[in-house]
Tab-separated table of C-alpha atoms in Angstrom:
chain	number	residue	atom	x	y	z
A	30	UNK	CA	-19.886	10.158	10.701
A	31	UNK	CA	-17.820	11.542	7.737
A	32	UNK	CA	-17.624	14.582	6.132
A	33	UNK	CA	-15.718	14.859	3.592
A	34	UNK	CA	-14.942	18.314	1.767
A	35	UNK	CA	-13.310	19.469	-1.781
A	36	UNK	CA	-12.418	22.661	-3.000
A	37	UNK	CA	-12.748	23.375	-6.974
A	38	UNK	CA	-8.940	23.489	-6.635
A	39	UNK	CA	-8.997	19.440	-4.921
A	40	UNK	CA	-11.715	18.613	-8.221
A	41	UNK	CA	-8.674	20.325	-10.529
A	42	UNK	CA	-6.741	18.049	-9.670
A	43	UNK	CA	-7.601	14.758	-8.505
A	44	UNK	CA	-9.676	14.891	-12.322
A	45	UNK	CA	-5.838	14.337	-14.281
A	46	UNK	CA	-3.984	13.064	-10.820
A	47	UNK	CA	-4.544	10.046	-9.240
A	48	UNK	CA	-2.274	10.190	-6.574
A	49	UNK	CA	-3.720	13.569	-5.233
A	50	UNK	CA	-5.927	13.296	-2.917
A	51	UNK	CA	-8.891	15.982	-1.455
A	52	UNK	CA	-8.967	16.922	2.005
A	53	UNK	CA	-10.647	14.684	5.065
A	54	UNK	CA	-11.589	15.879	8.325
A	55	UNK	CA	-14.479	17.342	10.394
A	56	UNK	CA	-14.885	20.969	10.892
A	57	UNK	CA	-14.484	21.989	7.179
A	58	UNK	CA	-16.206	25.289	5.249
A	59	UNK	CA	-20.027	24.396	4.446
A	60	UNK	CA	-19.346	26.868	1.169
A	61	UNK	CA	-17.492	23.975	-0.038
A	62	UNK	CA	-18.299	20.759	-2.384
A	63	UNK	CA	-19.876	18.481	1.415
A	64	UNK	CA	-20.793	15.376	1.581
A	65	UNK	CA	-22.270	13.806	4.972
A	66	UNK	CA	-20.955	9.474	5.205
A	67	UNK	CA	-23.420	8.365	8.468
A	68	UNK	CA	-21.951	4.796	9.863
A	69	UNK	CA	-24.493	2.040	10.034
A	70	UNK	CA	-25.343	-1.215	12.594
A	71	UNK	CA	-23.011	1.031	15.432
A	72	UNK	CA	-25.496	-0.154	17.903
A	73	UNK	CA	-23.907	-4.496	17.026
A	74	UNK	CA	-20.305	-2.320	16.799
A	75	UNK	CA	-20.155	-0.918	20.123
A	76	UNK	CA	-22.276	-4.289	21.127
A	77	UNK	CA	-19.248	-5.328	19.927
A	78	UNK	CA	-16.781	-3.887	22.975
A	79	UNK	CA	-15.929	-1.464	20.451
A	80	UNK	CA	-16.314	2.917	22.048
A	81	UNK	CA	-19.284	4.863	20.018
A	82	UNK	CA	-16.653	8.000	19.628
A	83	UNK	CA	-14.602	6.516	17.225
A	84	UNK	CA	-14.070	3.332	16.480
A	85	UNK	CA	-17.608	3.173	15.655
A	86	UNK	CA	-17.979	6.353	13.043
A	87	UNK	CA	-17.264	6.344	9.490
A	88	UNK	CA	-13.362	6.314	9.276
A	89	UNK	CA	-13.148	7.262	4.819
A	90	UNK	CA	-9.627	4.787	4.244
A	91	UNK	CA	-10.079	4.686	0.441
A	92	UNK	CA	-10.771	7.641	-1.530
A	93	UNK	CA	-9.895	7.356	-5.890
A	94	UNK	CA	-11.087	8.992	-8.735
A	95	UNK	CA	-12.330	7.158	-11.592
A	96	UNK	CA	-11.560	7.741	-14.483
A	97	UNK	CA	-13.427	9.631	-15.915
A	98	UNK	CA	-12.768	12.179	-13.848
A	99	UNK	CA	-16.504	12.747	-13.011
A	100	UNK	CA	-16.486	10.340	-9.788
A	101	UNK	CA	-14.389	9.020	-6.990
A	102	UNK	CA	-14.163	5.875	-5.618
A	103	UNK	CA	-14.720	6.160	-1.771
A	104	UNK	CA	-14.998	3.169	0.601
A	105	UNK	CA	-14.617	3.866	4.623
A	106	UNK	CA	-15.041	1.469	8.148
A	107	UNK	CA	-18.923	1.935	8.378
A	108	UNK	CA	-18.410	1.310	12.137
A	109	UNK	CA	-16.598	-2.351	11.564
A	110	UNK	CA	-18.309	-3.269	8.621
A	111	UNK	CA	-16.847	-1.052	5.738
A	112	UNK	CA	-18.905	0.251	3.235
A	113	UNK	CA	-18.161	1.752	-0.785
A	114	UNK	CA	-19.288	3.936	-2.862
A	115	UNK	CA	-18.992	5.988	-6.085
A	116	UNK	CA	-20.149	9.544	-5.871
A	117	UNK	CA	-19.197	12.361	-8.030
A	118	UNK	CA	-16.419	14.312	-7.991
A	119	UNK	CA	-18.807	17.032	-7.085
A	120	UNK	CA	-19.044	14.878	-3.979
A	121	UNK	CA	-23.393	14.126	-4.635
A	122	UNK	CA	-24.510	9.906	-4.759
A	123	UNK	CA	-25.076	9.115	-8.094
A	124	UNK	CA	-28.569	9.091	-9.087
A	125	UNK	CA	-29.955	4.913	-9.973
A	126	UNK	CA	-29.051	4.380	-12.892
A	127	UNK	CA	-25.720	4.843	-12.634
A	128	UNK	CA	-25.185	2.553	-9.932
A	129	UNK	CA	-21.666	0.980	-10.542
A	130	UNK	CA	-21.737	-2.984	-10.604
A	131	UNK	CA	-19.731	-4.481	-7.207
A	132	UNK	CA	-19.811	-0.982	-5.203
A	133	UNK	CA	-21.386	-2.324	-1.500
A	134	UNK	CA	-19.360	-4.141	-0.004
A	135	UNK	CA	-16.236	-2.553	1.371
A	136	UNK	CA	-14.858	-6.234	2.914
A	137	UNK	CA	-10.699	-6.271	2.425
A	138	UNK	CA	-11.200	-3.457	-0.128
A	139	UNK	CA	-11.088	-1.174	3.245
A	140	UNK	CA	-10.255	-1.581	6.954
A	141	UNK	CA	-12.463	-2.566	9.483
A	142	UNK	CA	-10.677	-0.955	12.484
A	143	UNK	CA	-9.555	2.933	11.511
A	144	UNK	CA	-6.418	2.383	12.944
A	145	UNK	CA	-5.232	-0.198	10.917
A	146	UNK	CA	-3.326	0.278	8.730
A	147	UNK	CA	-4.221	-0.090	4.631
A	148	UNK	CA	-3.505	1.149	0.538
A	149	UNK	CA	-5.311	0.901	-2.229
A	150	UNK	CA	-4.951	1.911	-5.852
A	151	UNK	CA	-7.954	2.349	-8.842
A	152	UNK	CA	-6.262	0.921	-11.930
A	153	UNK	CA	-7.542	1.682	-15.250
A	154	UNK	CA	-5.122	-0.564	-17.648
A	155	UNK	CA	-4.246	-3.743	-17.959
A	156	UNK	CA	-6.003	-5.886	-15.990
A	157	UNK	CA	-7.873	-8.361	-17.862
A	158	UNK	CA	-10.334	-7.755	-20.415
A	159	UNK	CA	-9.228	-4.165	-20.088
A	160	UNK	CA	-11.921	-3.881	-17.241
A	161	UNK	CA	-10.707	-1.611	-14.309
A	162	UNK	CA	-9.871	-2.384	-10.452
A	163	UNK	CA	-9.012	-2.031	-7.466
A	164	UNK	CA	-6.222	-3.190	-5.557
A	165	UNK	CA	-5.962	-2.831	-1.791
A	166	UNK	CA	-4.078	-4.219	1.089
A	167	UNK	CA	-5.811	-4.499	3.672
A	168	UNK	CA	-6.791	-6.702	6.525
A	169	UNK	CA	-10.572	-8.847	5.652
A	170	UNK	CA	-11.571	-9.859	8.870
A	171	UNK	CA	-12.681	-8.361	12.842
A	172	UNK	CA	-10.621	-10.223	14.261
A	173	UNK	CA	-7.205	-8.979	11.554
A	174	UNK	CA	-6.607	-12.382	10.943
A	175	UNK	CA	-7.015	-12.341	7.626
A	176	UNK	CA	-4.264	-9.229	6.141
A	177	UNK	CA	-4.980	-9.726	2.008
A	178	UNK	CA	-4.052	-8.472	-1.217
A	179	UNK	CA	-6.900	-8.203	-3.306
A	180	UNK	CA	-9.318	-7.016	-6.486
A	181	UNK	CA	-12.216	-6.915	-6.265
A	182	UNK	CA	-14.459	-9.041	-8.668
A	183	UNK	CA	-14.593	-7.141	-12.695
A	184	UNK	CA	-17.225	-6.247	-14.720
A	185	UNK	CA	-18.716	-4.821	-17.747
A	186	UNK	CA	-19.080	-1.443	-16.251
A	187	UNK	CA	-21.283	-1.005	-19.303
A	188	UNK	CA	-23.798	-4.374	-19.156
A	189	UNK	CA	-23.107	-4.491	-15.387
A	190	UNK	CA	-22.052	-8.415	-16.167
A	191	UNK	CA	-18.953	-9.662	-14.630
A	192	UNK	CA	-16.222	-11.310	-15.635
A	193	UNK	CA	-13.570	-11.532	-13.990
A	194	UNK	CA	-13.647	-12.681	-9.957
A	195	UNK	CA	-11.520	-11.388	-7.549
A	196	UNK	CA	-7.857	-12.142	-6.559
A	197	UNK	CA	-6.425	-12.514	-2.947
A	198	UNK	CA	-3.559	-13.775	-1.393
A	199	UNK	CA	-3.765	-16.976	0.193
A	200	UNK	CA	-5.158	-17.025	3.273
A	201	UNK	CA	-3.967	-18.243	6.852
A	202	UNK	CA	-0.366	-18.349	5.712
A	203	UNK	CA	1.870	-16.483	7.421
A	204	UNK	CA	4.316	-16.964	4.747
A	205	UNK	CA	2.545	-14.469	2.136
A	206	UNK	CA	1.625	-11.957	4.617
A	207	UNK	CA	2.048	-12.370	8.351
A	208	UNK	CA	-0.084	-9.387	10.523
A	209	UNK	CA	1.129	-6.931	7.729
A	210	UNK	CA	1.285	-3.069	8.183
A	211	UNK	CA	0.696	-2.481	4.420
A	212	UNK	CA	1.672	1.393	3.687
A	213	UNK	CA	1.313	2.293	-0.807
A	214	UNK	CA	0.747	0.579	-3.309
A	215	UNK	CA	1.598	1.788	-6.889
A	216	UNK	CA	0.603	1.132	-10.757
A	217	UNK	CA	4.104	0.713	-12.336
A	218	UNK	CA	3.947	-0.644	-16.057
A	219	UNK	CA	2.276	-5.183	-15.666
A	220	UNK	CA	2.568	-4.665	-11.817
A	221	UNK	CA	1.215	-3.836	-9.139
A	222	UNK	CA	2.899	-3.237	-6.454
A	223	UNK	CA	2.204	-2.716	-2.270
A	224	UNK	CA	4.738	-2.166	0.097
A	225	UNK	CA	4.146	-3.235	3.255
A	226	UNK	CA	5.861	-4.117	7.068
A	227	UNK	CA	5.176	-7.774	8.284
A	228	UNK	CA	6.452	-10.117	11.456
A	229	UNK	CA	9.250	-11.557	9.907
A	230	UNK	CA	8.524	-15.824	9.250
A	231	UNK	CA	11.779	-16.364	8.284
A	232	UNK	CA	13.390	-14.924	11.422
A	233	UNK	CA	10.387	-17.209	14.498
A	234	UNK	CA	13.109	-19.676	14.897
A	235	UNK	CA	15.493	-16.798	16.327
A	236	UNK	CA	13.124	-14.879	18.532
A	237	UNK	CA	9.945	-12.159	16.017
A	238	UNK	CA	11.526	-9.116	14.322
A	239	UNK	CA	9.257	-7.193	12.140
A	240	UNK	CA	10.354	-6.769	8.561
A	241	UNK	CA	9.733	-3.959	5.843
A	242	UNK	CA	8.630	-5.653	2.218
A	243	UNK	CA	7.833	-4.349	-1.347
A	244	UNK	CA	5.446	-7.270	-2.944
A	245	UNK	CA	3.964	-6.536	-6.932
A	246	UNK	CA	1.659	-9.338	-8.451
A	247	UNK	CA	0.527	-9.134	-12.308
A	248	UNK	CA	-2.332	-7.044	-13.910
A	249	UNK	CA	-3.123	-9.279	-15.588
A	250	UNK	CA	-3.422	-12.319	-13.267
A	251	UNK	CA	-6.378	-14.772	-13.239
A	252	UNK	CA	-5.254	-17.017	-11.001
A	253	UNK	CA	-4.872	-21.118	-11.643
A	254	UNK	CA	-7.164	-23.142	-13.684
A	255	UNK	CA	-7.751	-25.245	-10.029
A	256	UNK	CA	-4.946	-24.086	-7.989
A	257	UNK	CA	-4.691	-20.956	-6.607
A	258	UNK	CA	-8.016	-20.183	-8.805
A	259	UNK	CA	-9.094	-17.753	-6.511
A	260	UNK	CA	-5.642	-16.436	-5.951
A	261	UNK	CA	-2.295	-15.283	-7.123
A	262	UNK	CA	-0.614	-16.527	-9.739
A	263	UNK	CA	2.019	-14.497	-9.550
A	264	UNK	CA	2.827	-12.640	-5.757
A	265	UNK	CA	6.178	-12.338	-5.320
A	266	UNK	CA	7.742	-10.597	-1.888
A	267	UNK	CA	11.485	-9.490	-1.129
A	268	UNK	CA	12.527	-8.223	2.082
A	269	UNK	CA	13.282	-4.444	1.579
A	270	UNK	CA	16.737	-3.827	3.431
A	271	UNK	CA	16.901	0.195	4.797
A	272	UNK	CA	20.290	-0.184	6.384
A	273	UNK	CA	23.248	2.218	7.593
A	274	UNK	CA	25.883	-0.422	6.045
A	275	UNK	CA	29.122	-1.716	7.644
A	276	UNK	CA	31.128	-4.903	9.050
A	277	UNK	CA	27.979	-4.490	11.709
A	278	UNK	CA	25.136	-2.748	9.519
A	279	UNK	CA	22.266	-1.343	11.910
A	280	UNK	CA	19.115	-1.428	10.390
A	281	UNK	CA	16.616	0.348	10.571
A	282	UNK	CA	13.203	-2.755	9.039
A	283	UNK	CA	9.790	-0.736	9.818
A	284	UNK	CA	8.277	0.682	7.110
A	285	UNK	CA	6.660	3.859	7.680
A	286	UNK	CA	5.745	5.727	4.174
A	287	UNK	CA	6.637	5.205	0.654
A	288	UNK	CA	6.593	7.683	-2.044
A	289	UNK	CA	6.758	8.233	-5.752
A	290	UNK	CA	7.523	11.776	-6.925
A	291	UNK	CA	4.884	12.753	-9.284
A	292	UNK	CA	5.887	11.030	-13.627
A	293	UNK	CA	8.556	9.217	-12.204
A	294	UNK	CA	8.507	6.416	-12.071
A	295	UNK	CA	11.524	4.235	-11.495
A	296	UNK	CA	12.223	5.728	-7.847
A	297	UNK	CA	10.980	5.101	-4.705
A	298	UNK	CA	11.342	6.876	-1.810
A	299	UNK	CA	11.114	5.466	1.317
A	300	UNK	CA	10.874	6.617	5.102
A	301	UNK	CA	11.738	3.633	8.094
A	302	UNK	CA	12.167	3.712	11.593
A	303	UNK	CA	14.275	0.975	14.017
A	304	UNK	CA	11.982	-1.797	15.985
A	305	UNK	CA	9.737	-0.759	19.386
A	306	UNK	CA	12.796	-3.181	20.829
A	307	UNK	CA	15.691	-1.337	19.355
A	308	UNK	CA	18.053	-0.259	22.107
A	309	UNK	CA	18.700	2.905	19.054
A	310	UNK	CA	15.809	5.302	18.433
A	311	UNK	CA	15.683	6.466	14.833
A	312	UNK	CA	14.736	7.105	11.744
A	313	UNK	CA	16.229	6.852	7.983
A	314	UNK	CA	14.573	7.098	4.341
A	315	UNK	CA	16.501	4.891	1.264
A	316	UNK	CA	15.519	4.701	-1.880
A	317	UNK	CA	15.058	2.558	-4.393
A	318	UNK	CA	15.456	2.101	-8.051
A	319	UNK	CA	12.244	-0.453	-10.457
A	320	UNK	CA	16.019	-1.443	-11.615
A	321	UNK	CA	17.192	-2.339	-8.770
A	322	UNK	CA	12.762	-4.351	-7.553
A	323	UNK	CA	12.882	-6.263	-10.882
A	324	UNK	CA	16.520	-7.987	-10.352
A	325	UNK	CA	15.458	-9.050	-6.449
A	326	UNK	CA	12.251	-10.072	-7.964
A	327	UNK	CA	14.532	-11.668	-10.332
A	328	UNK	CA	16.512	-13.096	-7.636
A	329	UNK	CA	16.310	-16.885	-5.799
A	330	UNK	CA	13.854	-17.711	-3.790
A	331	UNK	CA	13.666	-19.067	-0.810
A	332	UNK	CA	12.692	-21.849	1.865
A	333	UNK	CA	12.575	-23.639	4.670
A	334	UNK	CA	12.645	-28.184	4.160
A	335	UNK	CA	11.346	-27.796	7.630
A	336	UNK	CA	10.162	-26.278	10.905
A	337	UNK	CA	13.956	-26.130	12.500
A	338	UNK	CA	15.483	-25.184	9.516
A	339	UNK	CA	16.620	-21.951	8.418
A	340	UNK	CA	15.534	-19.950	5.614
A	341	UNK	CA	17.828	-21.078	2.957
A	342	UNK	CA	17.919	-20.138	-1.887
A	343	UNK	CA	15.662	-22.575	-3.072
A	344	UNK	CA	18.158	-25.144	-5.641
A	345	UNK	CA	17.599	-23.825	-9.540
A	346	UNK	CA	16.545	-27.390	-10.719
A	347	UNK	CA	13.565	-27.400	-8.820
A	348	UNK	CA	12.310	-23.530	-10.562
A	349	UNK	CA	9.977	-24.221	-13.315
A	350	UNK	CA	9.489	-22.939	-16.174
A	351	UNK	CA	8.367	-20.251	-16.907
A	352	UNK	CA	9.482	-19.047	-14.037
A	353	UNK	CA	7.315	-18.324	-11.418
A	354	UNK	CA	5.638	-15.026	-10.016
A	355	UNK	CA	5.918	-13.914	-14.428
A	356	UNK	CA	3.507	-11.906	-16.359
A	357	UNK	CA	2.409	-14.468	-18.244
A	358	UNK	CA	-1.286	-13.833	-21.228
A	359	UNK	CA	-2.809	-16.622	-19.759
A	360	UNK	CA	-2.271	-17.535	-15.822
A	361	UNK	CA	-5.001	-20.086	-15.963
A	362	UNK	CA	-2.914	-21.747	-19.036
A	363	UNK	CA	0.248	-22.083	-16.190
A	364	UNK	CA	1.126	-26.210	-15.959
A	365	UNK	CA	0.480	-26.890	-11.954
A	366	UNK	CA	4.017	-27.266	-11.131
A	367	UNK	CA	4.539	-23.465	-11.805
A	368	UNK	CA	1.240	-22.843	-9.658
A	369	UNK	CA	2.329	-25.165	-6.792
A	370	UNK	CA	5.444	-23.652	-6.331
A	371	UNK	CA	4.023	-20.304	-6.263
A	372	UNK	CA	2.354	-20.844	-3.764
A	373	UNK	CA	4.727	-22.667	-0.934
A	374	UNK	CA	7.679	-19.641	-2.190
A	375	UNK	CA	6.675	-16.380	-2.242
A	376	UNK	CA	9.993	-14.934	-1.457
A	377	UNK	CA	13.237	-14.296	-3.207
A	378	UNK	CA	16.152	-12.187	-3.209
A	379	UNK	CA	18.231	-12.055	-0.096
A	380	UNK	CA	16.986	-8.833	0.736
A	381	UNK	CA	16.771	-5.690	-1.847
A	382	UNK	CA	19.712	-2.587	-0.588
A	383	UNK	CA	18.237	0.151	-0.608
A	384	UNK	CA	20.726	2.353	-3.722
A	385	UNK	CA	21.678	5.196	-1.825
A	386	UNK	CA	22.423	2.766	0.702
A	387	UNK	CA	25.782	1.672	-1.110
A	388	UNK	CA	25.550	5.103	-1.616
A	389	UNK	CA	25.459	6.602	1.599
A	390	UNK	CA	24.036	9.339	-0.404
A	391	UNK	CA	20.425	8.944	1.200
A	392	UNK	CA	20.002	7.324	4.549
A	393	UNK	CA	19.551	9.238	6.763
A	394	UNK	CA	19.598	8.068	11.093
A	395	UNK	CA	17.146	10.827	13.075
A	396	UNK	CA	16.528	11.582	16.307
A	397	UNK	CA	14.148	15.193	17.274
A	398	UNK	CA	16.713	17.271	15.318
A	399	UNK	CA	16.876	18.193	11.645
A	400	UNK	CA	19.668	16.876	9.701
A	401	UNK	CA	20.791	17.591	6.229
A	402	UNK	CA	21.761	15.891	3.482
A	403	UNK	CA	22.818	16.108	-1.118
A	404	UNK	CA	19.164	14.439	-3.345
A	405	UNK	CA	20.194	16.537	-6.478
A	406	UNK	CA	16.095	17.127	-7.057
A	407	UNK	CA	13.677	20.049	-6.472
A	408	UNK	CA	10.309	18.986	-4.802
A	409	UNK	CA	8.704	19.540	-1.270
A	410	UNK	CA	7.667	16.809	-0.213
A	411	UNK	CA	5.079	16.774	2.791
A	412	UNK	CA	4.587	12.893	4.408
A	413	UNK	CA	3.042	11.017	7.773
A	414	UNK	CA	4.127	8.613	9.995
A	415	UNK	CA	1.931	6.858	12.336
A	416	UNK	CA	0.545	4.019	13.771
A	417	UNK	CA	-2.884	4.563	11.539
A	418	UNK	CA	-1.522	5.113	8.153
A	419	UNK	CA	-3.810	8.627	7.281
A	420	UNK	CA	-1.194	10.517	5.242
A	421	UNK	CA	-1.301	12.331	3.253
A	422	UNK	CA	1.856	13.505	0.629
A	423	UNK	CA	1.678	16.866	-0.761
A	424	UNK	CA	4.372	17.740	-3.111
A	425	UNK	CA	5.070	21.257	-4.843
A	426	UNK	CA	8.543	23.322	-6.272
A	427	UNK	CA	10.266	25.762	-3.734
A	428	UNK	CA	12.780	28.046	-5.918
A	429	UNK	CA	15.494	26.059	-6.384
A	430	UNK	CA	18.872	27.232	-3.861
A	431	UNK	CA	17.878	27.915	-1.014
A	432	UNK	CA	15.791	26.583	2.175
A	433	UNK	CA	11.935	26.400	1.330
A	434	UNK	CA	9.242	27.140	4.193
A	435	UNK	CA	7.758	23.606	4.363
A	436	UNK	CA	3.885	24.855	3.963
A	437	UNK	CA	1.197	23.048	7.082
A	438	UNK	CA	0.170	20.102	6.492
A	439	UNK	CA	-2.928	19.463	4.107
A	440	UNK	CA	-4.756	16.790	5.576
A	441	UNK	CA	-5.605	15.048	9.809
A	442	UNK	CA	-3.387	12.801	11.442
A	443	UNK	CA	-4.113	12.322	14.406
A	444	UNK	CA	-1.919	10.704	17.217
A	445	UNK	CA	1.271	11.421	13.993
A	446	UNK	CA	4.626	11.833	13.441
A	447	UNK	CA	4.931	14.303	9.956
A	448	UNK	CA	8.031	13.626	8.421
A	449	UNK	CA	8.871	16.725	6.162
A	450	UNK	CA	11.163	16.603	3.502
A	451	UNK	CA	12.685	19.301	1.011
A	452	UNK	CA	14.939	17.975	-1.692
A	453	UNK	CA	16.775	21.178	-3.174
A	454	UNK	CA	20.456	21.056	-3.536
A	455	UNK	CA	20.718	19.695	-0.420
A	456	UNK	CA	17.250	17.398	1.561
A	457	UNK	CA	15.798	18.873	4.738
A	458	UNK	CA	14.088	16.370	7.604
A	459	UNK	CA	13.018	17.003	10.841
A	460	UNK	CA	10.689	14.554	12.323
A	461	UNK	CA	8.447	16.233	14.682
A	462	UNK	CA	7.559	15.242	18.511
A	463	UNK	CA	4.218	11.797	18.249
């Protein structure tokens, strides 16, 4: 079971901020609002070889406020059978006459396994028909063979009528997604961006490697008419390069967390680690501007001519018009050559280099000690780095010009490494032992 607790302060924040989830945990104060969500089909979960004390429980992995400021969208693992709910902000269930269509089955909205990394964001504006939607990055199968970027069916909430079908990434296509660990998703302008790490298909001929990516889809994307009719027609992804520059750059290939300052959509801050096979263990923080990200998506597409060939840029003469991945009013009207191109070539750019790497201003190598650098803004961030991204990011403004004390963690982070950042004339960072 999972007990969700929310304080009055949490409730006030959720009414006006989509990125401030309440505390989730066990052993909470019963004087707060609380909701008990029991797992169903525990016996079936155990029969599949999962542990009853942990895996066959209901772990809430998605918690998003809805547009009206009075309700919450909740999705949990439900003993490896994902299920979702919509509840009031005071954590009471909706009456039957307020049933929200499309809610009940949580597959592709949150993971089966509580240890899986996943992300989701509730988007209220810019979708087809102006209807609200959940965009999620997770595993859509019990076997974890189907990583997916997904948008649910779109319903008219007044009539309950389905207006648009779900959209998702191609199934079992390693060029789109491959053994993916999602760490963040953001609604920015006409796009939704996803940050993740995955097995690098372009490195397969040289061995095995993990690369970090940023992907985007257009919110108005409704798939193709015949080709990609259930899939994204505007999906693109680019590699995130977080490295110490030099003649032989040192790479931090595995993104662990990503953050965007409240009210500022122009820049992302991401925490990276070295890979498990790297000789030097370290971490780094890199920043990426929205301008850099969009420039990467406007770069050259990449292809592999044969299974033994290197990945090379696609000739510009072969890129159809309109350019694949660009938002259009009606994706169903896109010509087949554009849809076939995006199906085969979702890669763009040679690697998005962080602005901090270029300026040597923000990339950090962290061992078990603390380091300090100049960043220039004044905000405290508490980010958890862990295998299972049950993370909570909190921000508050300390007094500029002096070191502010990092607060106690505001959420539970099992088996986590916690990264605390204070940006106020300088940035102070510390990684705790795992």
